[in-house]
XYZ file of C-alpha atoms in Angstrom:
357
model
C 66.597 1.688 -12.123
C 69.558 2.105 -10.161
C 69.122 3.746 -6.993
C 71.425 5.971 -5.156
C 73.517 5.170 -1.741
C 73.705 8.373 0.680
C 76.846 7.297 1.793
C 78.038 7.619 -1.882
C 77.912 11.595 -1.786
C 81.054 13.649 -2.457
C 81.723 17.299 -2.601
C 84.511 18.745 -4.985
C 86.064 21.912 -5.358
C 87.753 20.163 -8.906
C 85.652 20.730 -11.059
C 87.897 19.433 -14.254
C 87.810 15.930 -12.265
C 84.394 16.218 -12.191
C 83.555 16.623 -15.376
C 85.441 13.822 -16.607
C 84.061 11.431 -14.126
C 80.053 12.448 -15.022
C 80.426 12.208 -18.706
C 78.544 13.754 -21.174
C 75.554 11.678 -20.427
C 75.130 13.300 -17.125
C 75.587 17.367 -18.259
C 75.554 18.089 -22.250
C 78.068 20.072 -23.302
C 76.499 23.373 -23.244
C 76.104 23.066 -19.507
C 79.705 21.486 -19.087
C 80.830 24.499 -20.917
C 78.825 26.628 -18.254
C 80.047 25.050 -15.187
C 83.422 25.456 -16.200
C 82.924 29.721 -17.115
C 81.379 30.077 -14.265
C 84.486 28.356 -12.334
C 87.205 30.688 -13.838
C 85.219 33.749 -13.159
C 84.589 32.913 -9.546
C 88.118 31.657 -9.178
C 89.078 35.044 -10.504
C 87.136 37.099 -7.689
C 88.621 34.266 -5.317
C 85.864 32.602 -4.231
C 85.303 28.406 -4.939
C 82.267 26.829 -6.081
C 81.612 23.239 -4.767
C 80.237 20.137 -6.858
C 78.357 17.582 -5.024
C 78.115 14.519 -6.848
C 75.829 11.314 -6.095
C 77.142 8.249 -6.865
C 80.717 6.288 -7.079
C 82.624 4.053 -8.721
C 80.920 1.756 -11.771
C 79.154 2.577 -13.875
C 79.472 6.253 -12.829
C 77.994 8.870 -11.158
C 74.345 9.291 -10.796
C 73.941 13.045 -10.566
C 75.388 16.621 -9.846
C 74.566 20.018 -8.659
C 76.929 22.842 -8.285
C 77.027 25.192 -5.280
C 78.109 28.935 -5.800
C 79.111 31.123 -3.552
C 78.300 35.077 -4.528
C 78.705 38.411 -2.915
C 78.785 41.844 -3.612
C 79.274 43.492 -6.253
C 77.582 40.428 -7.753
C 79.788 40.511 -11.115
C 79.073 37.246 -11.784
C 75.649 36.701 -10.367
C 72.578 38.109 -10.756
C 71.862 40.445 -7.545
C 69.006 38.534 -5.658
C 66.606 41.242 -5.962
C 66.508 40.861 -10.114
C 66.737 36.673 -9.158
C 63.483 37.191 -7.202
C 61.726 39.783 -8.889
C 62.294 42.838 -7.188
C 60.922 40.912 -3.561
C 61.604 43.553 -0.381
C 62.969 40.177 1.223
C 66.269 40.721 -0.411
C 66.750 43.793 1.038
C 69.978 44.054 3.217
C 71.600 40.666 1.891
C 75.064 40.368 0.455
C 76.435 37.131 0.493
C 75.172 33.975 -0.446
C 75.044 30.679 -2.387
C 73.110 29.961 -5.200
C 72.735 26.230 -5.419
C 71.983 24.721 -9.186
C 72.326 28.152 -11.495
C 73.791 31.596 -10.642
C 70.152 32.728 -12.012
C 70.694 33.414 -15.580
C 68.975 29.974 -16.590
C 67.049 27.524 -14.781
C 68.687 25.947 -11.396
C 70.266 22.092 -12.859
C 70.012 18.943 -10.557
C 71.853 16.876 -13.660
C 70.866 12.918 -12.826
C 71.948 10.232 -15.124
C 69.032 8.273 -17.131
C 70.428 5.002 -15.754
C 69.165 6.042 -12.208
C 65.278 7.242 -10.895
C 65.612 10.900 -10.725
C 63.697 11.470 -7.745
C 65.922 9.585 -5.164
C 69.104 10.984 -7.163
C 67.626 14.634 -6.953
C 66.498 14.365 -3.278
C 69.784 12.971 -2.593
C 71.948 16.155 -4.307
C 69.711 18.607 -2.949
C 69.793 17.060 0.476
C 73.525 17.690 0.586
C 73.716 20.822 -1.021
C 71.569 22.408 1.093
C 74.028 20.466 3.948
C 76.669 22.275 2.975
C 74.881 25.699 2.882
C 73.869 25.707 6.807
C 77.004 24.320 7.645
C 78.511 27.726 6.300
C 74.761 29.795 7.626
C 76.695 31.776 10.392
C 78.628 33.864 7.307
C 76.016 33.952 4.617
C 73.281 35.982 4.405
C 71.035 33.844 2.566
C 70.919 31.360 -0.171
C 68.941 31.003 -3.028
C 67.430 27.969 -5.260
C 66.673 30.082 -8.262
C 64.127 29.530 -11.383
C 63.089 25.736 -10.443
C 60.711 23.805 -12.519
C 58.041 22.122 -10.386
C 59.677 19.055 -10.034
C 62.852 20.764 -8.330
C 60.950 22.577 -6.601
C 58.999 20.017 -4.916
C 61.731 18.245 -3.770
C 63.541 21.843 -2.501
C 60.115 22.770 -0.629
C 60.545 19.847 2.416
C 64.184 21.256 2.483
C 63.717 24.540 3.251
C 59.827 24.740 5.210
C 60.779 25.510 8.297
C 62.994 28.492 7.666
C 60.285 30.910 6.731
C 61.765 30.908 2.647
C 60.691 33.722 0.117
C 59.591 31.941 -2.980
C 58.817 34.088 -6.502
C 57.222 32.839 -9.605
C 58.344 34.238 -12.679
C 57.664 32.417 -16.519
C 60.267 32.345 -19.356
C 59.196 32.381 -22.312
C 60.498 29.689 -25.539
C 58.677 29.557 -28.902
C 58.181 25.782 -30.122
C 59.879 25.275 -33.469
C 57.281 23.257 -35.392
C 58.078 24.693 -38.575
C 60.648 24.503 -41.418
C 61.118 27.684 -42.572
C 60.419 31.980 -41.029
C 57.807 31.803 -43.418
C 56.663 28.947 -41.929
C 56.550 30.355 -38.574
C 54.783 33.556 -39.536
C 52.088 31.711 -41.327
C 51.178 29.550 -38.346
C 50.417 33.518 -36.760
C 47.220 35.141 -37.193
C 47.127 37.932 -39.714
C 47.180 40.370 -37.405
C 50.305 39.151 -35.826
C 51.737 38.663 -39.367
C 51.239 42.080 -40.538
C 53.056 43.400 -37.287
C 55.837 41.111 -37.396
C 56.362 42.522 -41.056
C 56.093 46.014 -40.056
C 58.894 45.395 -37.584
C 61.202 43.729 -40.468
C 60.271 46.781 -42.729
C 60.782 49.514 -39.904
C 64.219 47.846 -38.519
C 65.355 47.793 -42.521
C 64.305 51.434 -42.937
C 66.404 52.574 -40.372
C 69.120 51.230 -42.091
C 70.176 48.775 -39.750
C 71.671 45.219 -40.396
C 72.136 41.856 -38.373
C 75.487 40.602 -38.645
C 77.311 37.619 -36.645
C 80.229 38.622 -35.287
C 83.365 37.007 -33.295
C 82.688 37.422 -29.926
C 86.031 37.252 -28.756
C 86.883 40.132 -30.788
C 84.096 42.412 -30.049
C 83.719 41.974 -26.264
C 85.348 44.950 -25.293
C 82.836 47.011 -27.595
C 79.855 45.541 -26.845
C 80.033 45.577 -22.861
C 79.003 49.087 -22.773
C 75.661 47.996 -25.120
C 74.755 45.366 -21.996
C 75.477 47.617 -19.232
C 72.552 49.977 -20.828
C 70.297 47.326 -20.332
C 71.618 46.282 -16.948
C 71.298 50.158 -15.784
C 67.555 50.028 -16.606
C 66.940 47.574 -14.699
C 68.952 48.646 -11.528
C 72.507 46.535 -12.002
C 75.180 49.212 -11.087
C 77.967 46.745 -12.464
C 81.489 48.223 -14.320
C 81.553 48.477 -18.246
C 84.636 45.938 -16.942
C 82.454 43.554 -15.365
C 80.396 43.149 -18.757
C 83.434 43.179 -20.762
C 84.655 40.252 -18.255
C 81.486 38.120 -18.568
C 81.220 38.274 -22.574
C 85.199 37.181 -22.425
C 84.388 34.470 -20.380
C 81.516 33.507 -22.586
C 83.859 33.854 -26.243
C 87.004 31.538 -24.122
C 84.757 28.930 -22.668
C 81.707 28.435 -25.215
C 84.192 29.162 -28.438
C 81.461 28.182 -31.516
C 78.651 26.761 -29.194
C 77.929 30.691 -28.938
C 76.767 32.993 -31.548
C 77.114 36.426 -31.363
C 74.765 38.690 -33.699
C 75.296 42.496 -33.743
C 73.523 45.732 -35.127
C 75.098 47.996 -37.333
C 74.100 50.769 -39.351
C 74.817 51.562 -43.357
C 75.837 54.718 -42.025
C 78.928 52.874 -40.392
C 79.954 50.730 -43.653
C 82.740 49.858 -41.606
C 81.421 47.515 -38.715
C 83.128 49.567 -36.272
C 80.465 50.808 -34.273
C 77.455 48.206 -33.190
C 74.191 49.578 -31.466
C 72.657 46.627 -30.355
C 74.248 42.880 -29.752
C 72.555 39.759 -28.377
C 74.227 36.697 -27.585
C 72.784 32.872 -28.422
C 74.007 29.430 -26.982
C 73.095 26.923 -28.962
C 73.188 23.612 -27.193
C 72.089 20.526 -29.658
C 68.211 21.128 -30.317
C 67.824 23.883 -27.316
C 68.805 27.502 -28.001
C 69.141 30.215 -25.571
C 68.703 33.880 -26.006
C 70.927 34.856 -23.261
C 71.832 38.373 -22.957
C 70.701 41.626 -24.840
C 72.599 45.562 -25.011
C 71.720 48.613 -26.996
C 72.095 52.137 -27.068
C 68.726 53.375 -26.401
C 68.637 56.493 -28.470
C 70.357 55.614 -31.605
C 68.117 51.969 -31.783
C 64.815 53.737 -30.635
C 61.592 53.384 -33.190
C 63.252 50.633 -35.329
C 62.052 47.514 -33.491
C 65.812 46.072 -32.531
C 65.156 44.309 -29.983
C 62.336 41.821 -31.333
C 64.533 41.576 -34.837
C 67.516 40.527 -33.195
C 66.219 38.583 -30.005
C 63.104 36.905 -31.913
C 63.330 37.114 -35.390
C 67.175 36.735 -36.738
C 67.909 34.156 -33.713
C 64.580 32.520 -34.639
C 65.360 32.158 -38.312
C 68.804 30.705 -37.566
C 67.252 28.218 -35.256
C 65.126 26.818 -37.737
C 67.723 26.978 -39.984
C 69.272 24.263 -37.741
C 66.962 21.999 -37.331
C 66.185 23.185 -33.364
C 63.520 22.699 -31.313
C 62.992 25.009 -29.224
C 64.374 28.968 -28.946
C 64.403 29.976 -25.025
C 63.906 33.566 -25.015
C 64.480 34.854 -21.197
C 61.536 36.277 -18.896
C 60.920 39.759 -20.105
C 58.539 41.399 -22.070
C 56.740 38.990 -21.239
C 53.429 39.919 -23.421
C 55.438 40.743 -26.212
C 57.171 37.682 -26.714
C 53.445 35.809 -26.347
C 52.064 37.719 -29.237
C 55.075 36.784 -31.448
C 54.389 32.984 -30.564
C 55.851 32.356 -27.418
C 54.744 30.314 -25.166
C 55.538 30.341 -21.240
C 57.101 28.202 -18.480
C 56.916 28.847 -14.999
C 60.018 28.852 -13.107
C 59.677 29.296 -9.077
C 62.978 31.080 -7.226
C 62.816 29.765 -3.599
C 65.256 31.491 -0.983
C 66.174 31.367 2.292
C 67.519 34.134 5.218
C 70.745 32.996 7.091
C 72.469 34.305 9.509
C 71.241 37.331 11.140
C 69.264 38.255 7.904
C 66.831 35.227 9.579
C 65.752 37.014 12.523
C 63.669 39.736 10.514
C-alpha cells in the first residue's frame, strides 16, 4: 500500500478537472454525478465549493473530499438543526461549511483502493478542516455530518479542543437477500406479512397507482408534494427552491434516477400526482432520497410505505441490488418492515463568535 505525501495536497475550485483526474475508481458515478449537482446549484446562489485532493501525479490521486460552503436560506443544504437532530446548539448559526456531504447522505472521504485509507483519510480531513479555520472569522460553524465510525474517529482528534456538538442518528437500509417481493415478505414473520398485505390492499382500495415518471418533466409539479413534507418538519424553503433541487437532480443524474409517482383512477389522466419519491440507483446501492405528498388526499391509504418501501423495494430486487438505503425516519416503522439500522454520528463545530457561547 501506497502511502500518501502531505506535501502532495491540493485544493480546487474545478471541479470538472477533478473529476477527470480521480477516475471512476476513486468516486462511482453516482457520487460523481452528486458532486457535480451540487456544484451548479451552489454556483447558482454564487457561492464555490472546494475539492481537496491527496495525491499527484502517477498513478493518480489517492483520495478526495469536497468542502461546501452554505448559508441561509439553506436551499441547497439541509438547515443544521434537521443535520443534527433538532440540537439547541444550532441555534443562532447561519453560515457554514459542510465538509464531505451537504447532509442528505453520509459525509464521503473517497480514497483509492491502491492506497491505506487511514493515512489517505487523515490526510483529506486534516486539510479540509485547514481550510475551514482559515475562513473561522466569517463562518459560523461547520459541520462533519452523518459519519460512519471510521470517519468519525479520525474527525474526533480534529475537532477536540473546540468544544464540538456531536448527534447520533441511524439510517435505516433493508439487506436484499432475496430474489423476488415474495421472497422478501416470506423471510417476515406472519404478523409482519399480514400487515405488509393490508397496506398493498388498503393503498389499492383507495384507488391509487405507482407509476415512474420523467423527472425532468414533472419537477415543476411535484415540488409543491416535497415542500409538504419539508413544512412538517420545520424547512420554510420556496415551492421554487424544491422545484430547483428536483431540476438539478433530472439534468445531472438523467437515468441513474428514478422517479415513481402516485396517482389516482380518479385522474385517468396523470395530471395530478399526490405523492412522489425519488430513487438513485448507483450499481448494487439504492437510495430512497426524498419523499412529498399531499397529506389529506393520501391519508389512510398507506402511501408512504408503498412507494418508499415496497414499489422501490420490488424494483431493487428486480435489479439484482443489494442493498435499498431508506433515510433516517420512521425509524420503527421501517424496522418492522425489515430494515435494519446504521448509525451515522454528525459532529459540528462553533466558529466565529458563535464559539464563545
Amino acid at each position: 500500500m501506497s502511502q500518501p505525501d502531505d506535501s502532495h495536497v491540493t485544493v480546487s475550485t474545478d471541479l470538472f478537472t477533478v473529476l477527470r483526474d480521480v477516475g471512476p475508481a476513486l468516486a462511482g458515478q453516482i457520487d460523481q454525478l452528486e458532486m457535480m449537482r451540487v456544484d451548479r446549484a451552489l454556483a447558482a446562489m454564487g457561492h464555490v465549493a472546494r475539492y481537496v485532493v491527496v495525491g499527484a501525479g502517477k498513478p493518480g490521486p489517492k483520495g478526495l473530499l469536497p468542502v461546501y460552503p452554505v448559508g441561509q436560506p439553506y436551499a441547497v443544504a439541509p438547515h443544521p438543526r434537521l443535520v443534527l437532530e433538532g440540537s439547541e446548539a444550532t441555534r443562532g448559526w447561519r453560515t457554514g461549511c459542510y465538509l464531505g456531504s451537504l447532509g442528505r447522505a453520509p459525509a464521503m472521504a473517497a480514497v483509492s483502493p491502491a492506497a491505506e485509507s487511514g493515512p489517505v483519510r487523515a490526510a483529506l480531513l486534516k486539510a479540509g478542516w485547514k481550510l475551514v479555520t482559515e475562513q473561522s472569522e466569517r463562518l459560523d460553524f461547520a459541520c462533519f455530518p452523518l459519519l460512519d465510525d471510521e470517519l468519525l474517529a479520525a474527525v474526533l482528534p480534529l475537532v477536540a479542543a473546540d468544544d464540538p456538538v456531536l448527534v447520533e442518528s441511524n439510517e435505516a437500509f433493508i439487506p436484499v437477500s432475496f430474489d423476488s417481493f415474495p421472497g422478501y415478505l416470506t423471510a417476515r414473520s406472519a404478523s409482519r406479512r399480514e400487515m405488509i398485505r393490508k397496506e398493498q390492499r388498503r393503498f389499492r382500495a383507495a384507488g391509487l397507482r405507482v407509476v415512474e415518471v420523467d423527472l425532468s418533466a414533472w419537477h415543476g409539479r411535484l415540488a409543491p408534494l416535497l415542500r409538504n413534507v419539508e413544512l412538517k418538519y420545520g424547512v420554510a424553503g420556496t415551492v421554487q427552491d424544491y422545484e430547483n433541487y428536483l431540476a438539478s437532480i433530472a439534468r445531472t443524474l438523467g437515468d441513474q434516477a428514478t422517479c415513481l409517482a402516485v396517482f389516482g383512477d380518479d385522474d385517468p389522466g396523470r395530471s395530478d400526482p399526490v405523492a412522489f419519491t425519488v430513487v438513485w440507483r448507483q450499481d448494487k446501492m439504492w437510495r430512497v432520497r426524498c419523499w412529498g405528498c399531499d397529506y389529506e388526499r393520501t391519508a389512510g391509504t398507506y402511501s408512504y410505505f408503498n412507494l418508499v418501501v415496497y414499489e422501490p423495494l420490488r424494483l431493487a430486487i428486480e435489479a439484482g441490488a443489494q442493498r435499498l438505503t431508506l433515510g433516517r425516519g420512521s425509524l420503527e416503522a421501517k424496522l418492522a418492515r425489515g430494515a435494519e439500522l446504521l448509525r451515522l454520528t454528525s459532529v459540528a463545530v462553533p466558529l466565529g463568535t458563535m464559539n464563545t457561547r
